[in-house]
CSV table of C-alpha atoms and ligand atoms in Angstrom, one decimal:
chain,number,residue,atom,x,y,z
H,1,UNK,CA,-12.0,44.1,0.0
H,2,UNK,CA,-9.4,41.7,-1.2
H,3,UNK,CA,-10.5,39.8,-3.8
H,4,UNK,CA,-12.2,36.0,-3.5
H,5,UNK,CA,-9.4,33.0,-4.2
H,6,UNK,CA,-10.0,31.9,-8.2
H,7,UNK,CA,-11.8,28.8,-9.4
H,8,UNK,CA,-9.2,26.1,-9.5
H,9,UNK,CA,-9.0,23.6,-12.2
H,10,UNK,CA,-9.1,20.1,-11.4
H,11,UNK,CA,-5.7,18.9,-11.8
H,12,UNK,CA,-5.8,15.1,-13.6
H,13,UNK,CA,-2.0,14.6,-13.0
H,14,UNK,CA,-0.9,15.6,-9.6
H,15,UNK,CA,2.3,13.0,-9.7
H,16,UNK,CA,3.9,14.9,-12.5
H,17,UNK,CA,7.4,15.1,-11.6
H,18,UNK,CA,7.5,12.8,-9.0
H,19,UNK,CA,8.8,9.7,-7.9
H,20,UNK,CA,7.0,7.2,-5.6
H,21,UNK,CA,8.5,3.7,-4.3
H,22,UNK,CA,6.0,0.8,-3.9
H,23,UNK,CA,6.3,-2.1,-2.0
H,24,UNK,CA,5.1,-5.2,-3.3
H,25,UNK,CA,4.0,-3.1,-6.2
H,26,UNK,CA,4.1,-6.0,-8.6
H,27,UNK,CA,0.9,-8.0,-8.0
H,28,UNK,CA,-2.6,-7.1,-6.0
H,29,UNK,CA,-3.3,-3.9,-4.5
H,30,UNK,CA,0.2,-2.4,-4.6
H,31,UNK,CA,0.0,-2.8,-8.7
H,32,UNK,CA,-2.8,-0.9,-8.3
H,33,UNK,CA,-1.4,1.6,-6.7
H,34,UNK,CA,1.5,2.0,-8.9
H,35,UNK,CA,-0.8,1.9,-11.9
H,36,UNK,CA,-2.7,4.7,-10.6
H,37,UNK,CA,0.4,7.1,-10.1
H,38,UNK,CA,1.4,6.3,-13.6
H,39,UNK,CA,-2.4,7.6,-14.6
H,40,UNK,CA,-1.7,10.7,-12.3
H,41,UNK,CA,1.3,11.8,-14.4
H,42,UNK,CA,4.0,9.9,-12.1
H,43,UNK,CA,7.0,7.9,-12.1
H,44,UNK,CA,7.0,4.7,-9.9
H,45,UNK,CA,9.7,2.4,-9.0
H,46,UNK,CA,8.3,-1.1,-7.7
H,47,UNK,CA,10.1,-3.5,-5.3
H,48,UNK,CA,8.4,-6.8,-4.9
H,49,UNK,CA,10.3,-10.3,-4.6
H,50,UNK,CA,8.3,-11.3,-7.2
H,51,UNK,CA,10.7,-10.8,-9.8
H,52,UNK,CA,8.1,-12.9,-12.8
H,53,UNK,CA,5.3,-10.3,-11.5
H,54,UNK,CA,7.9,-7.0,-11.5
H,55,UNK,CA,9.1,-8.0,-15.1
H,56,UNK,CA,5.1,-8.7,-16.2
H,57,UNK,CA,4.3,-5.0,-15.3
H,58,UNK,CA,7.5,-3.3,-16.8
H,59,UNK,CA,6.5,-5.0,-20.0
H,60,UNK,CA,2.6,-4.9,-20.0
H,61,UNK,CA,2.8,-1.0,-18.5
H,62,UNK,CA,4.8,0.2,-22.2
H,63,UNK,CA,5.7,3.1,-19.8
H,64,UNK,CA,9.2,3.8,-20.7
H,65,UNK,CA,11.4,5.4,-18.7
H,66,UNK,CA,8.5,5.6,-16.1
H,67,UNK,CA,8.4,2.4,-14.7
H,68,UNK,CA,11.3,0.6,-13.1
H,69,UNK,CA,11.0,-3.1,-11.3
H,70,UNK,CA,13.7,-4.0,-8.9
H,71,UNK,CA,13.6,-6.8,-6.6
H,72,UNK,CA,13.4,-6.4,-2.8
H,73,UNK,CA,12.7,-8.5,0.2
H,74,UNK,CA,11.1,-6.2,2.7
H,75,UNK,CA,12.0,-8.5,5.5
H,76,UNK,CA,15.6,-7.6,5.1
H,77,UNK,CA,17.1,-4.5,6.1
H,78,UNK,CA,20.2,-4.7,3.6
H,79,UNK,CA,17.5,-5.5,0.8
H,80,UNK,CA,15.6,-2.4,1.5
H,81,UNK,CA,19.0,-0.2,1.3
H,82,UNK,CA,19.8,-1.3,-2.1
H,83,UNK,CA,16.4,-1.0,-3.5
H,84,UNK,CA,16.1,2.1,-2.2
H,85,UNK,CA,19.5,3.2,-3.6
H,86,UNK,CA,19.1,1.8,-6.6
H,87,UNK,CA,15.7,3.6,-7.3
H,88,UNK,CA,17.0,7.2,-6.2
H,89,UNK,CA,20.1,6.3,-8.3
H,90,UNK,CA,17.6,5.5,-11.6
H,91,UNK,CA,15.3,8.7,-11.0
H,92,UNK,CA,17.5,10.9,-9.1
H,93,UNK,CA,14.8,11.5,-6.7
H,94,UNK,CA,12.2,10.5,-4.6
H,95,UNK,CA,9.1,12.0,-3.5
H,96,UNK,CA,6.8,9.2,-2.3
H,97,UNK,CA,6.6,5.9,-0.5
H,98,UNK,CA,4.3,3.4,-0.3
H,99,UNK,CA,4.3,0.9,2.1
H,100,UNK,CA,1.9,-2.1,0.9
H,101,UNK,CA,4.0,-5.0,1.2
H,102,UNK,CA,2.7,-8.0,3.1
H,103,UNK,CA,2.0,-11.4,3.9
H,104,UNK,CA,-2.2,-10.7,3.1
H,105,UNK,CA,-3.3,-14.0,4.3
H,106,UNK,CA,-4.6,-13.2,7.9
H,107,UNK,CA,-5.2,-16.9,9.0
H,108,UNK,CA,-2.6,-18.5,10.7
H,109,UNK,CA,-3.1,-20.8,13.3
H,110,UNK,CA,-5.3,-20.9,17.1
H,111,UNK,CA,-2.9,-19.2,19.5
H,112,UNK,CA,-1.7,-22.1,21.5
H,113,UNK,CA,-0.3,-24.3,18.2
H,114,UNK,CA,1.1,-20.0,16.9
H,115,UNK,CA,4.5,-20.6,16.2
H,116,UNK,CA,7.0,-17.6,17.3
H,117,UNK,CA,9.0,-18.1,14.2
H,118,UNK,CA,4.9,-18.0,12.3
H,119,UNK,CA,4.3,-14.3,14.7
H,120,UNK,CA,7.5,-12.9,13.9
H,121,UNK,CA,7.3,-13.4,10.3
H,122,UNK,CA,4.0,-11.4,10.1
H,123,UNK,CA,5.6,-8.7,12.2
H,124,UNK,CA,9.0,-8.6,10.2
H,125,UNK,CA,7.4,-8.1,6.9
H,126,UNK,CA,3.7,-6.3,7.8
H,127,UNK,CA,5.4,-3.9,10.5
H,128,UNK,CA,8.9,-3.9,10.5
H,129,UNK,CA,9.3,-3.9,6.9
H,130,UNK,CA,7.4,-0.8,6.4
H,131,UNK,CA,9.5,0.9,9.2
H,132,UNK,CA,12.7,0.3,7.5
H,133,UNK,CA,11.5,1.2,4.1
H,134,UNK,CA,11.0,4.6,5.9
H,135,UNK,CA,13.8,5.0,8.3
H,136,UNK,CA,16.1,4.5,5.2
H,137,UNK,CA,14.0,6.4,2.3
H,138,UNK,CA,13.4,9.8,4.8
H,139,UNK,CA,16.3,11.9,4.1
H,140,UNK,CA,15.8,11.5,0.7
H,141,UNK,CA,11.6,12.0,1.3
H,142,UNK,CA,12.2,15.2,3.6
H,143,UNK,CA,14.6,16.7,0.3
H,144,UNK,CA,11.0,17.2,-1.8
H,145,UNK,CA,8.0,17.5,1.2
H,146,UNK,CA,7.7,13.8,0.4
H,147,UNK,CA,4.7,11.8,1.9
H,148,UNK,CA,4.2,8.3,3.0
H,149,UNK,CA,1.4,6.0,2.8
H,150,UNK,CA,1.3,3.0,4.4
H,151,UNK,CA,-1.3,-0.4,4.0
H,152,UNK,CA,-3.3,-1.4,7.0
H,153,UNK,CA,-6.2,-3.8,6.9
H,154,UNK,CA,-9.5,-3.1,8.2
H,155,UNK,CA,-8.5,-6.0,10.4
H,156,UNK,CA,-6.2,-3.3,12.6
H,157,UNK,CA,-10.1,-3.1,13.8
H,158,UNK,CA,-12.4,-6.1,13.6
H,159,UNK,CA,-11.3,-9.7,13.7
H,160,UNK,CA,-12.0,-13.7,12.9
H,161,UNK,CA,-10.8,-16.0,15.2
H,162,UNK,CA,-6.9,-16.9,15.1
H,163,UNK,CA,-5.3,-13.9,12.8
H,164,UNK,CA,-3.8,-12.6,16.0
H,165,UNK,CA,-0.4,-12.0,14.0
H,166,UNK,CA,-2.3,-10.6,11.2
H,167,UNK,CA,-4.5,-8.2,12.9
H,168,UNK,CA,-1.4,-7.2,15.6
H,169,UNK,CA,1.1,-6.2,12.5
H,170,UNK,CA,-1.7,-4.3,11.0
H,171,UNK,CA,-2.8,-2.9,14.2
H,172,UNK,CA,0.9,-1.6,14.8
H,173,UNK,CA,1.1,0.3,11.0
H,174,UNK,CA,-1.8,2.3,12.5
H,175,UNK,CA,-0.2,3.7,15.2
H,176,UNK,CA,3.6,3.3,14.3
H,177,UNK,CA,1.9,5.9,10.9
H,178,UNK,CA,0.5,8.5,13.8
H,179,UNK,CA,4.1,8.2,15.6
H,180,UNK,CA,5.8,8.8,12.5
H,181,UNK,CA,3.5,11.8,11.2
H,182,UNK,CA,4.4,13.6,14.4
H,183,UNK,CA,8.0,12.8,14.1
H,184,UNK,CA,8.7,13.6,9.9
H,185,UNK,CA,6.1,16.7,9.7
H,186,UNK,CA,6.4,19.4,8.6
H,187,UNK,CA,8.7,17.9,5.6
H,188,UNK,CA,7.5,14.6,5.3
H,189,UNK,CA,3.3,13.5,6.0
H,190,UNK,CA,2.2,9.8,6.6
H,191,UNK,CA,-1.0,8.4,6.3
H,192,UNK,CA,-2.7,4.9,6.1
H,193,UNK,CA,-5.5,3.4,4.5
H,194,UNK,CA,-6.8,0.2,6.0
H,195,UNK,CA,-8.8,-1.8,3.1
H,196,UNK,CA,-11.8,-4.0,3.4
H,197,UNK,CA,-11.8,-7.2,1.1
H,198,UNK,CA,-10.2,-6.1,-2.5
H,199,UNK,CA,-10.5,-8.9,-5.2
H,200,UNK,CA,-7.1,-9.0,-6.1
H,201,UNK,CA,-7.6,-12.2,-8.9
H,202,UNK,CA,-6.7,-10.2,-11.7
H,203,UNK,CA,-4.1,-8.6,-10.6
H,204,UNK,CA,-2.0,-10.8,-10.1
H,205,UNK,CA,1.0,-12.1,-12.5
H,206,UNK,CA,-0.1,-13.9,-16.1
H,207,UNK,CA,0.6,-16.6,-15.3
H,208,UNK,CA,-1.8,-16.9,-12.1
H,209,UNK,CA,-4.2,-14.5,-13.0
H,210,UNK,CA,-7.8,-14.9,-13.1
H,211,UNK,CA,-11.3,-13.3,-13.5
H,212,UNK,CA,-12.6,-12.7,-9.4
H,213,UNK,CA,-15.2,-14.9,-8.9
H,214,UNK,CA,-17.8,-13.2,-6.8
H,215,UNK,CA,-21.5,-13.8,-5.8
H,216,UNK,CA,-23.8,-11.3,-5.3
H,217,UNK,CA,-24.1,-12.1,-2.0
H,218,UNK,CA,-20.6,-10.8,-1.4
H,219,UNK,CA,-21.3,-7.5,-3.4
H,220,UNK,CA,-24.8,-7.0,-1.9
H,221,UNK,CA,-23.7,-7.0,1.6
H,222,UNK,CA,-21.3,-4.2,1.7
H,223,UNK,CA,-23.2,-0.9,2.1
H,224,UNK,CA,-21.8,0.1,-1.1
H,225,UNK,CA,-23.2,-2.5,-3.0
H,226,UNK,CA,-19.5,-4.3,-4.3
H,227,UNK,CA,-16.2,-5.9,-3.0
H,228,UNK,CA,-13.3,-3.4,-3.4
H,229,UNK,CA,-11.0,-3.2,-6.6
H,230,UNK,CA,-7.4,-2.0,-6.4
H,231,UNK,CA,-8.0,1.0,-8.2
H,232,UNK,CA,-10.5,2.2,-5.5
H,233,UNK,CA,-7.4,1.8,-3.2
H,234,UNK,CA,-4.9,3.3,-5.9
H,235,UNK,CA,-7.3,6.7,-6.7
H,236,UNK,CA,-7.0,7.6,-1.9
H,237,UNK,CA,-3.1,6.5,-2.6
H,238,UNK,CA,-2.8,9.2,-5.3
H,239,UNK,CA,-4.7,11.9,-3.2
H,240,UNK,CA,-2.5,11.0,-0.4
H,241,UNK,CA,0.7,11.4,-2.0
H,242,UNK,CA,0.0,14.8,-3.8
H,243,UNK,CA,-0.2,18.3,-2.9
H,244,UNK,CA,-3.7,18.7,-2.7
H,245,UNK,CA,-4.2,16.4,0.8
H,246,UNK,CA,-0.4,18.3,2.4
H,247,UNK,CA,-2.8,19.0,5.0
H,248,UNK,CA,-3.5,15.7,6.2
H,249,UNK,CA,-1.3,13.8,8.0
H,250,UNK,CA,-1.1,11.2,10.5
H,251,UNK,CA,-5.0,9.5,9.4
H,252,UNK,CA,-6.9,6.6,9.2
H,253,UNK,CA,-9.0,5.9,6.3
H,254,UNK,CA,-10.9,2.9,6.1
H,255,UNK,CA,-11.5,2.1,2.3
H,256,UNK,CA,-14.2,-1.2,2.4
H,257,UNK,CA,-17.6,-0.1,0.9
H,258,UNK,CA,-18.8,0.3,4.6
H,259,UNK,CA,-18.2,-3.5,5.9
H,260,UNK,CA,-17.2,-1.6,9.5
H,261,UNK,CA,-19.8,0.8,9.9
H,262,UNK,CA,-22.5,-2.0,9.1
H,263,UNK,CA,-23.7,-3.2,12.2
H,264,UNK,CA,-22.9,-6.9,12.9
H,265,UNK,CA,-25.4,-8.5,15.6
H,266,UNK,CA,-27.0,-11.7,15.0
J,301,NDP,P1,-0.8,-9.9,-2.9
J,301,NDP,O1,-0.3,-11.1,-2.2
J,301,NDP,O2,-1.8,-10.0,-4.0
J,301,NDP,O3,0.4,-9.0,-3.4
J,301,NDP,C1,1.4,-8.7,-2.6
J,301,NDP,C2,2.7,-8.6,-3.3
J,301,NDP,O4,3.8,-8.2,-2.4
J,301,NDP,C3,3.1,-9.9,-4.0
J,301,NDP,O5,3.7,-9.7,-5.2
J,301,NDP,C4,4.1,-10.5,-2.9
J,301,NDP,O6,5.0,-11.4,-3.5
J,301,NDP,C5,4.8,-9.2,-2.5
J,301,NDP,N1,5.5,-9.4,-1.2
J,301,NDP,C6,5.1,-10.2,-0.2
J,301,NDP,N2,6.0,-10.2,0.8
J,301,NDP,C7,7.0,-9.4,0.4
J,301,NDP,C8,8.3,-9.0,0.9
J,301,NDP,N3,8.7,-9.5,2.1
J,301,NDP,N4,9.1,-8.2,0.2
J,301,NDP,C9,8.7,-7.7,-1.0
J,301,NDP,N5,7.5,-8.1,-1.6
J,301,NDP,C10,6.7,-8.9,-0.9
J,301,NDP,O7,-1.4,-9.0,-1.7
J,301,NDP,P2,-2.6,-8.0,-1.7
J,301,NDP,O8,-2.6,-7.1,-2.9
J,301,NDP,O9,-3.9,-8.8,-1.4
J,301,NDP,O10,-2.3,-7.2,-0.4
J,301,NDP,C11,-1.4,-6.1,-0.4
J,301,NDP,C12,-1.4,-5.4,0.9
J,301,NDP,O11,-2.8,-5.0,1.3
J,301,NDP,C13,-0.9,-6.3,2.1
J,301,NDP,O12,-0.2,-5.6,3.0
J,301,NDP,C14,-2.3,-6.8,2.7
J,301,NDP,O13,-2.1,-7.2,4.0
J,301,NDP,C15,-3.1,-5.6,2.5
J,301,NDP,N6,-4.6,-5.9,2.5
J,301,NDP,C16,-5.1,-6.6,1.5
J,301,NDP,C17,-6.5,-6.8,1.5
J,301,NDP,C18,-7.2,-7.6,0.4
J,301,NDP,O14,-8.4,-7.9,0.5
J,301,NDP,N7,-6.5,-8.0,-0.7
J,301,NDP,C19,-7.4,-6.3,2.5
J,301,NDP,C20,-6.7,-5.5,3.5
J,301,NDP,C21,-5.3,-5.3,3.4
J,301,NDP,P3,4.7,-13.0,-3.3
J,301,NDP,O15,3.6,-13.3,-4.3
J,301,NDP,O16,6.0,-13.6,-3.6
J,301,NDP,O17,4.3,-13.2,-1.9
């Protein structure tokens, strides 16, 4: 009989010699995300148009030749190229991408007064943004059996009234990430994790940071028992991007202390 498969050892730094770009990596979620693959051992390159926020994190992170900033708008295609050059030129590689990168405030306007210029800004950073970003980093994604993870909203599935742009661009990551998995396997997985409400207050730059200020109500009535920190967004992010999940690809995952499987009647 052939002998049973070993017990594995945890492995606490599954980045280790990799590189992963994150979008709007500077402030909010995505600097948790990039913090996180720093804790798992690796190197991040983060592209926000913040550049105060990108230059906070180089110099509050202390992580050497880790950690690179460089400025990107992800509404513009040429902006994505350079960044995306520029990264692969610093680290001579990359392995992962994340796309979290967004306009996050899902309120716009009731649909008659909604603007085409207001719906198409939503779409061109939200959506098209993150399709660019990967259109332009595959080949070099495909090189190392790269993966991609890209930032949804748990508004892709439950709504308030007039966040039609909103909810469509997130809507559209969700099923433009199970395209794309089809597409880029077997060298390159995607995922997406849609979040619930993550207090983002301080995370943000110095200069507008703050302590989140939460009631219990808002804690008590997720199932868990809390809002959502970037970190609990940041520890799936890791997972996703390292060998241990390379056989997942093309998922969901809803990451908001059980807000949608709460039932809502009145
Ligand atoms: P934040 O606004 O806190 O941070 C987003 C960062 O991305 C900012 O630094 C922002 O810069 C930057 N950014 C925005 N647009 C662009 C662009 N076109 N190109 C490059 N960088 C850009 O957002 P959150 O951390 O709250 O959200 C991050 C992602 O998570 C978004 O996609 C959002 O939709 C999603 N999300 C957030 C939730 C939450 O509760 N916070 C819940 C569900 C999903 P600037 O400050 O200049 O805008």
């Amino acid at each position: 009989m052939p002998k049973a498969p070993d017990i594995a050892a945890h492995d606490a730094s599954p980045l280790t010699g990799k590189t992963v770009l994150v979008t709007g990596g500077a402030q909010g979620i995505g600097r948790g995300i990039a913090q996180a693959i720093l804790g798992a051992g690796g190197c991040v390159c983060i592209g926000d148009r913040d550049v105060e926020a990108g230059k906070a994190c180089i110099d509050e992170w202390q992580a050497g030749t880790r950690a690179h900033f460089i400025a990107v708008d992800v509404a513009r295609e040429a902006s994505i190229q350079r960044w995306i050059a520029a990264a692969l030129k610093r680290f001579g590689r990359i392995d992962g991408l994340v796309n979290n990168a967004g306009i996050a405030h899902p309120h716009v306007a009731p649909l008659s007064e909604l603007a085409l210029s207001d719906w198409n800004r939503y779409l061109a950073t939200n959506l098209t943004g993150a399709f660019l970003c990967c259109k332009h980093a595959m080949p070099e994604l495909k090189k190392h059996h790269g993966a991609i993870v890209n930032i949804a909203s748990t508004r892709a599935l439950q709504s308030e009234p007039d966040t039609e742009a909103y909810a469509a661009s997130k809507g559209g990551l969700v099923a433009f990430t199970h395209a794309l998995a089809v597409s880029a396997g077997p060298n390159v997985r995607a995922n997406v994790i849609l979040p619930g409400w993550i207090a983002t207050d301080a995370w943000r730059k110095p200069s507008e940071r703050s302590k989140p200020s939460l009631s219990r109500r808002d804690h008590a009535q997720h199932p868990a028992g809390r809002v959502g920190t970037p970190e609990d967004i940041g520890a799936l992010a890791v997972y996703l991007l390292s060998e241990p999940s390379s056989f997942i690809t093309g998922q969901s995952f809803v990451v908001d202390g059980g807000m949608t499987i709460k039932m809502q009647y009145a």
